[in-house]
Amino acid sequence: MNFQTTRELFGIFMPHGRFLRKVLGSIGIVIVLAGCSSLPDAINPLEWYEAAKNAIIGKKTEEVTTSRQSSTSELVADRGKAAPGSDKPFPSLGSVPERSVGPNGNKRKRIAESLISEREDTRQYSSKIIQRQNEY
C-alpha cells in the first residue's frame, strides 16, 4: 500500500470516501450539538452575559442563586399536583357557540374604500425628505 498523498490515504478520491466524510461530518455535528446542551457556566456565553449584567446592576451572586433555587423548588413542589382544570368535565362540541356572521357587502366596500384612501393619504408624506437633527 503505497499512498502518494494523504488525500488518497483518507479516501477522498475513492468512491466511498465522499460517503464516509458525510457520515463522519454528520456524527460530528450531532456530538457538537449534544454537547451544547450541557455547557458549564465557565464557558457558557449566556452565563457571561448574566454575570456582567448582574455586576453592572449590582445583584449579588447569593441573590441570584437563591432566586434560582426558589424557582426550582416551586417547580419541584408543583410536580405532584394535577393539571389546572382537570377536575372539570371535558367540553362537548354542542356547547361551542355558532360562528359570528362577518360584515355584509356594503360594509366591506366601505372598509376597503377607507383603507385605500388612507393608503393614498400616506403617500403624500412618503415623498417628503425628512432632515436629520444636525443636518441643514
JSON list of C-alpha atoms in Angstrom, two decimals:
[
{"chain": "A", "resi": 1, "resn": "MET", "atom": "CA", "xyz": [0.00, 0.00, 0.00]},
{"chain": "A", "resi": 2, "resn": "ASN", "atom": "CA", "xyz": [1.86, 2.97, -1.34]},
{"chain": "A", "resi": 3, "resn": "PHE", "atom": "CA", "xyz": [-0.08, 6.20, -0.93]},
{"chain": "A", "resi": 4, "resn": "GLN", "atom": "CA", "xyz": [1.23, 9.21, -2.77]},
{"chain": "A", "resi": 5, "resn": "THR", "atom": "CA", "xyz": [-0.83, 11.81, -0.91]},
{"chain": "A", "resi": 6, "resn": "THR", "atom": "CA", "xyz": [-2.80, 12.00, 2.29]},
{"chain": "A", "resi": 7, "resn": "ARG", "atom": "CA", "xyz": [-5.95, 12.52, 0.24]},
{"chain": "A", "resi": 8, "resn": "GLU", "atom": "CA", "xyz": [-5.60, 9.05, -1.19]},
{"chain": "A", "resi": 9, "resn": "LEU", "atom": "CA", "xyz": [-4.90, 7.71, 2.29]},
{"chain": "A", "resi": 10, "resn": "PHE", "atom": "CA", "xyz": [-8.14, 9.12, 3.72]},
{"chain": "A", "resi": 11, "resn": "GLY", "atom": "CA", "xyz": [-10.24, 8.08, 0.75]},
{"chain": "A", "resi": 12, "resn": "ILE", "atom": "CA", "xyz": [-11.07, 11.42, -0.78]},
{"chain": "A", "resi": 13, "resn": "PHE", "atom": "CA", "xyz": [-10.53, 10.07, -4.29]},
{"chain": "A", "resi": 14, "resn": "MET", "atom": "CA", "xyz": [-12.15, 6.74, -3.52]},
{"chain": "A", "resi": 15, "resn": "PRO", "atom": "CA", "xyz": [-15.86, 6.34, -4.39]},
{"chain": "A", "resi": 16, "resn": "HIS", "atom": "CA", "xyz": [-16.86, 5.60, -0.80]},
{"chain": "A", "resi": 17, "resn": "GLY", "atom": "CA", "xyz": [-14.75, 8.46, 0.58]},
{"chain": "A", "resi": 18, "resn": "ARG", "atom": "CA", "xyz": [-17.44, 11.06, 0.00]},
{"chain": "A", "resi": 19, "resn": "PHE", "atom": "CA", "xyz": [-19.98, 8.93, 1.84]},
{"chain": "A", "resi": 20, "resn": "LEU", "atom": "CA", "xyz": [-17.56, 8.41, 4.71]},
{"chain": "A", "resi": 21, "resn": "ARG", "atom": "CA", "xyz": [-16.94, 12.15, 5.00]},
{"chain": "A", "resi": 22, "resn": "LYS", "atom": "CA", "xyz": [-20.68, 12.85, 5.09]},
{"chain": "A", "resi": 23, "resn": "VAL", "atom": "CA", "xyz": [-21.27, 10.24, 7.78]},
{"chain": "A", "resi": 24, "resn": "LEU", "atom": "CA", "xyz": [-18.37, 11.44, 9.93]},
{"chain": "A", "resi": 25, "resn": "GLY", "atom": "CA", "xyz": [-19.43, 15.06, 9.44]},
{"chain": "A", "resi": 26, "resn": "SER", "atom": "CA", "xyz": [-22.98, 14.26, 10.49]},
{"chain": "A", "resi": 27, "resn": "ILE", "atom": "CA", "xyz": [-21.77, 12.41, 13.56]},
{"chain": "A", "resi": 28, "resn": "GLY", "atom": "CA", "xyz": [-19.53, 15.34, 14.43]},
{"chain": "A", "resi": 29, "resn": "ILE", "atom": "CA", "xyz": [-22.39, 17.82, 14.15]},
{"chain": "A", "resi": 30, "resn": "VAL", "atom": "CA", "xyz": [-24.61, 15.66, 16.37]},
{"chain": "A", "resi": 31, "resn": "ILE", "atom": "CA", "xyz": [-21.88, 15.40, 19.01]},
{"chain": "A", "resi": 32, "resn": "VAL", "atom": "CA", "xyz": [-21.25, 19.15, 18.98]},
{"chain": "A", "resi": 33, "resn": "LEU", "atom": "CA", "xyz": [-24.95, 19.98, 19.24]},
{"chain": "A", "resi": 34, "resn": "ALA", "atom": "CA", "xyz": [-25.45, 17.47, 22.05]},
{"chain": "A", "resi": 35, "resn": "GLY", "atom": "CA", "xyz": [-22.51, 18.99, 23.90]},
{"chain": "A", "resi": 36, "resn": "CYS", "atom": "CA", "xyz": [-24.04, 22.45, 23.64]},
{"chain": "A", "resi": 37, "resn": "SER", "atom": "CA", "xyz": [-26.99, 21.44, 25.78]},
{"chain": "A", "resi": 38, "resn": "SER", "atom": "CA", "xyz": [-24.83, 20.94, 28.85]},
{"chain": "A", "resi": 39, "resn": "LEU", "atom": "CA", "xyz": [-22.25, 23.71, 28.89]},
{"chain": "A", "resi": 40, "resn": "PRO", "atom": "CA", "xyz": [-20.62, 24.50, 32.21]},
{"chain": "A", "resi": 41, "resn": "ASP", "atom": "CA", "xyz": [-21.13, 28.06, 33.43]},
{"chain": "A", "resi": 42, "resn": "ALA", "atom": "CA", "xyz": [-17.44, 28.88, 32.95]},
{"chain": "A", "resi": 43, "resn": "ILE", "atom": "CA", "xyz": [-17.63, 28.61, 29.15]},
{"chain": "A", "resi": 44, "resn": "ASN", "atom": "CA", "xyz": [-21.29, 29.47, 28.58]},
{"chain": "A", "resi": 45, "resn": "PRO", "atom": "CA", "xyz": [-21.65, 32.90, 26.90]},
{"chain": "A", "resi": 46, "resn": "LEU", "atom": "CA", "xyz": [-25.15, 33.32, 28.33]},
{"chain": "A", "resi": 47, "resn": "GLU", "atom": "CA", "xyz": [-23.79, 32.97, 31.83]},
{"chain": "A", "resi": 48, "resn": "TRP", "atom": "CA", "xyz": [-21.06, 35.51, 30.99]},
{"chain": "A", "resi": 49, "resn": "TYR", "atom": "CA", "xyz": [-23.78, 37.94, 29.96]},
{"chain": "A", "resi": 50, "resn": "GLU", "atom": "CA", "xyz": [-25.82, 37.28, 33.10]},
{"chain": "A", "resi": 51, "resn": "ALA", "atom": "CA", "xyz": [-22.74, 37.74, 35.29]},
{"chain": "A", "resi": 52, "resn": "ALA", "atom": "CA", "xyz": [-21.82, 41.01, 33.55]},
{"chain": "A", "resi": 53, "resn": "LYS", "atom": "CA", "xyz": [-25.40, 42.27, 33.81]},
{"chain": "A", "resi": 54, "resn": "ASN", "atom": "CA", "xyz": [-25.56, 41.37, 37.50]},
{"chain": "A", "resi": 55, "resn": "ALA", "atom": "CA", "xyz": [-22.21, 43.07, 38.10]},
{"chain": "A", "resi": 56, "resn": "ILE", "atom": "CA", "xyz": [-23.49, 46.28, 36.48]},
{"chain": "A", "resi": 57, "resn": "ILE", "atom": "CA", "xyz": [-26.91, 46.21, 38.13]},
{"chain": "A", "resi": 58, "resn": "GLY", "atom": "CA", "xyz": [-25.46, 45.23, 41.47]},
{"chain": "A", "resi": 59, "resn": "LYS", "atom": "CA", "xyz": [-27.10, 41.90, 42.20]},
{"chain": "A", "resi": 60, "resn": "LYS", "atom": "CA", "xyz": [-25.02, 39.73, 44.42]},
{"chain": "A", "resi": 61, "resn": "THR", "atom": "CA", "xyz": [-24.32, 36.15, 43.49]},
{"chain": "A", "resi": 62, "resn": "GLU", "atom": "CA", "xyz": [-26.14, 34.93, 46.61]},
{"chain": "A", "resi": 63, "resn": "GLU", "atom": "CA", "xyz": [-29.32, 36.70, 45.47]},
{"chain": "A", "resi": 64, "resn": "VAL", "atom": "CA", "xyz": [-29.04, 35.11, 42.04]},
{"chain": "A", "resi": 65, "resn": "THR", "atom": "CA", "xyz": [-28.50, 31.62, 43.44]},
{"chain": "A", "resi": 66, "resn": "THR", "atom": "CA", "xyz": [-31.37, 31.95, 45.92]},
{"chain": "A", "resi": 67, "resn": "SER", "atom": "CA", "xyz": [-33.72, 33.13, 43.18]},
{"chain": "A", "resi": 68, "resn": "ARG", "atom": "CA", "xyz": [-32.70, 30.14, 41.06]},
{"chain": "A", "resi": 69, "resn": "GLN", "atom": "CA", "xyz": [-33.21, 27.79, 43.98]},
{"chain": "A", "resi": 70, "resn": "SER", "atom": "CA", "xyz": [-36.64, 29.21, 44.79]},
{"chain": "A", "resi": 71, "resn": "SER", "atom": "CA", "xyz": [-37.83, 28.84, 41.19]},
{"chain": "A", "resi": 72, "resn": "THR", "atom": "CA", "xyz": [-36.51, 25.28, 41.13]},
{"chain": "A", "resi": 73, "resn": "SER", "atom": "CA", "xyz": [-38.22, 24.46, 44.42]},
{"chain": "A", "resi": 74, "resn": "GLU", "atom": "CA", "xyz": [-41.54, 25.83, 43.07]},
{"chain": "A", "resi": 75, "resn": "LEU", "atom": "CA", "xyz": [-41.25, 23.51, 40.09]},
{"chain": "A", "resi": 76, "resn": "VAL", "atom": "CA", "xyz": [-40.48, 20.56, 42.32]},
{"chain": "A", "resi": 77, "resn": "ALA", "atom": "CA", "xyz": [-43.47, 21.39, 44.56]},
{"chain": "A", "resi": 78, "resn": "ASP", "atom": "CA", "xyz": [-45.83, 21.56, 41.56]},
{"chain": "A", "resi": 79, "resn": "ARG", "atom": "CA", "xyz": [-44.82, 18.15, 40.18]},
{"chain": "A", "resi": 80, "resn": "GLY", "atom": "CA", "xyz": [-47.34, 16.14, 42.17]},
{"chain": "A", "resi": 81, "resn": "LYS", "atom": "CA", "xyz": [-50.27, 18.46, 41.54]},
{"chain": "A", "resi": 82, "resn": "ALA", "atom": "CA", "xyz": [-52.92, 17.80, 38.91]},
{"chain": "A", "resi": 83, "resn": "ALA", "atom": "CA", "xyz": [-53.18, 19.98, 35.83]},
{"chain": "A", "resi": 84, "resn": "PRO", "atom": "CA", "xyz": [-55.40, 23.06, 36.15]},
{"chain": "A", "resi": 85, "resn": "GLY", "atom": "CA", "xyz": [-58.95, 22.33, 35.03]},
{"chain": "A", "resi": 86, "resn": "SER", "atom": "CA", "xyz": [-58.54, 18.57, 35.28]},
{"chain": "A", "resi": 87, "resn": "ASP", "atom": "CA", "xyz": [-61.43, 18.40, 37.76]},
{"chain": "A", "resi": 88, "resn": "LYS", "atom": "CA", "xyz": [-63.84, 19.93, 35.20]},
{"chain": "A", "resi": 89, "resn": "PRO", "atom": "CA", "xyz": [-65.60, 17.75, 32.61]},
{"chain": "A", "resi": 90, "resn": "PHE", "atom": "CA", "xyz": [-64.39, 17.80, 29.02]},
{"chain": "A", "resi": 91, "resn": "PRO", "atom": "CA", "xyz": [-66.45, 20.31, 26.99]},
{"chain": "A", "resi": 92, "resn": "SER", "atom": "CA", "xyz": [-68.80, 18.96, 24.34]},
{"chain": "A", "resi": 93, "resn": "LEU", "atom": "CA", "xyz": [-68.83, 20.24, 20.78]},
{"chain": "A", "resi": 94, "resn": "GLY", "atom": "CA", "xyz": [-72.52, 21.08, 21.12]},
{"chain": "A", "resi": 95, "resn": "SER", "atom": "CA", "xyz": [-71.68, 23.81, 23.63]},
{"chain": "A", "resi": 96, "resn": "VAL", "atom": "CA", "xyz": [-69.50, 25.71, 21.15]},
{"chain": "A", "resi": 97, "resn": "PRO", "atom": "CA", "xyz": [-71.26, 28.92, 20.02]},
{"chain": "A", "resi": 98, "resn": "GLU", "atom": "CA", "xyz": [-72.06, 29.46, 16.36]},
{"chain": "A", "resi": 99, "resn": "ARG", "atom": "CA", "xyz": [-69.59, 31.34, 14.22]},
{"chain": "A", "resi": 100, "resn": "SER", "atom": "CA", "xyz": [-70.35, 35.04, 14.04]},
{"chain": "A", "resi": 101, "resn": "VAL", "atom": "CA", "xyz": [-71.51, 36.45, 10.74]},
{"chain": "A", "resi": 102, "resn": "GLY", "atom": "CA", "xyz": [-68.99, 38.72, 9.04]},
{"chain": "A", "resi": 103, "resn": "PRO", "atom": "CA", "xyz": [-69.77, 42.19, 7.71]},
{"chain": "A", "resi": 104, "resn": "ASN", "atom": "CA", "xyz": [-72.14, 42.41, 4.76]},
{"chain": "A", "resi": 105, "resn": "GLY", "atom": "CA", "xyz": [-71.09, 43.54, 1.27]},
{"chain": "A", "resi": 106, "resn": "ASN", "atom": "CA", "xyz": [-71.75, 47.26, 1.78]},
{"chain": "A", "resi": 107, "resn": "LYS", "atom": "CA", "xyz": [-69.76, 47.37, 5.00]},
{"chain": "A", "resi": 108, "resn": "ARG", "atom": "CA", "xyz": [-66.85, 45.55, 3.34]},
{"chain": "A", "resi": 109, "resn": "LYS", "atom": "CA", "xyz": [-66.84, 48.06, 0.49]},
{"chain": "A", "resi": 110, "resn": "ARG", "atom": "CA", "xyz": [-66.73, 50.98, 2.95]},
{"chain": "A", "resi": 111, "resn": "ILE", "atom": "CA", "xyz": [-63.86, 49.37, 4.84]},
{"chain": "A", "resi": 112, "resn": "ALA", "atom": "CA", "xyz": [-61.94, 48.73, 1.61]},
{"chain": "A", "resi": 113, "resn": "GLU", "atom": "CA", "xyz": [-62.51, 52.31, 0.41]},
{"chain": "A", "resi": 114, "resn": "SER", "atom": "CA", "xyz": [-61.33, 53.76, 3.72]},
{"chain": "A", "resi": 115, "resn": "LEU", "atom": "CA", "xyz": [-58.18, 51.64, 3.58]},
{"chain": "A", "resi": 116, "resn": "ILE", "atom": "CA", "xyz": [-57.49, 52.75, 0.01]},
{"chain": "A", "resi": 117, "resn": "SER", "atom": "CA", "xyz": [-57.96, 56.42, 0.88]},
{"chain": "A", "resi": 118, "resn": "GLU", "atom": "CA", "xyz": [-55.76, 56.01, 3.95]},
{"chain": "A", "resi": 119, "resn": "ARG", "atom": "CA", "xyz": [-53.01, 54.49, 1.80]},
{"chain": "A", "resi": 120, "resn": "GLU", "atom": "CA", "xyz": [-53.26, 57.37, -0.70]},
{"chain": "A", "resi": 121, "resn": "ASP", "atom": "CA", "xyz": [-53.15, 59.93, 2.11]},
{"chain": "A", "resi": 122, "resn": "THR", "atom": "CA", "xyz": [-49.92, 58.48, 3.47]},
{"chain": "A", "resi": 123, "resn": "ARG", "atom": "CA", "xyz": [-48.24, 58.63, 0.06]},
{"chain": "A", "resi": 124, "resn": "GLN", "atom": "CA", "xyz": [-48.19, 62.42, 0.22]},
{"chain": "A", "resi": 125, "resn": "TYR", "atom": "CA", "xyz": [-45.87, 62.18, 3.23]},
{"chain": "A", "resi": 126, "resn": "SER", "atom": "CA", "xyz": [-43.62, 59.47, 1.85]},
{"chain": "A", "resi": 127, "resn": "SER", "atom": "CA", "xyz": [-42.24, 61.75, -0.89]},
{"chain": "A", "resi": 128, "resn": "LYS", "atom": "CA", "xyz": [-41.02, 64.34, 1.63]},
{"chain": "A", "resi": 129, "resn": "ILE", "atom": "CA", "xyz": [-37.39, 64.19, 2.64]},
{"chain": "A", "resi": 130, "resn": "ILE", "atom": "CA", "xyz": [-37.04, 64.27, 6.40]},
{"chain": "A", "resi": 131, "resn": "GLN", "atom": "CA", "xyz": [-33.90, 66.00, 7.63]},
{"chain": "A", "resi": 132, "resn": "ARG", "atom": "CA", "xyz": [-31.85, 64.59, 10.44]},
{"chain": "A", "resi": 133, "resn": "GLN", "atom": "CA", "xyz": [-31.19, 66.62, 13.56]},
{"chain": "A", "resi": 134, "resn": "ASN", "atom": "CA", "xyz": [-27.76, 68.09, 12.81]},
{"chain": "A", "resi": 135, "resn": "GLU", "atom": "CA", "xyz": [-28.27, 68.21, 9.06]},
{"chain": "A", "resi": 136, "resn": "TYR", "atom": "CA", "xyz": [-29.08, 71.56, 7.42]}
]
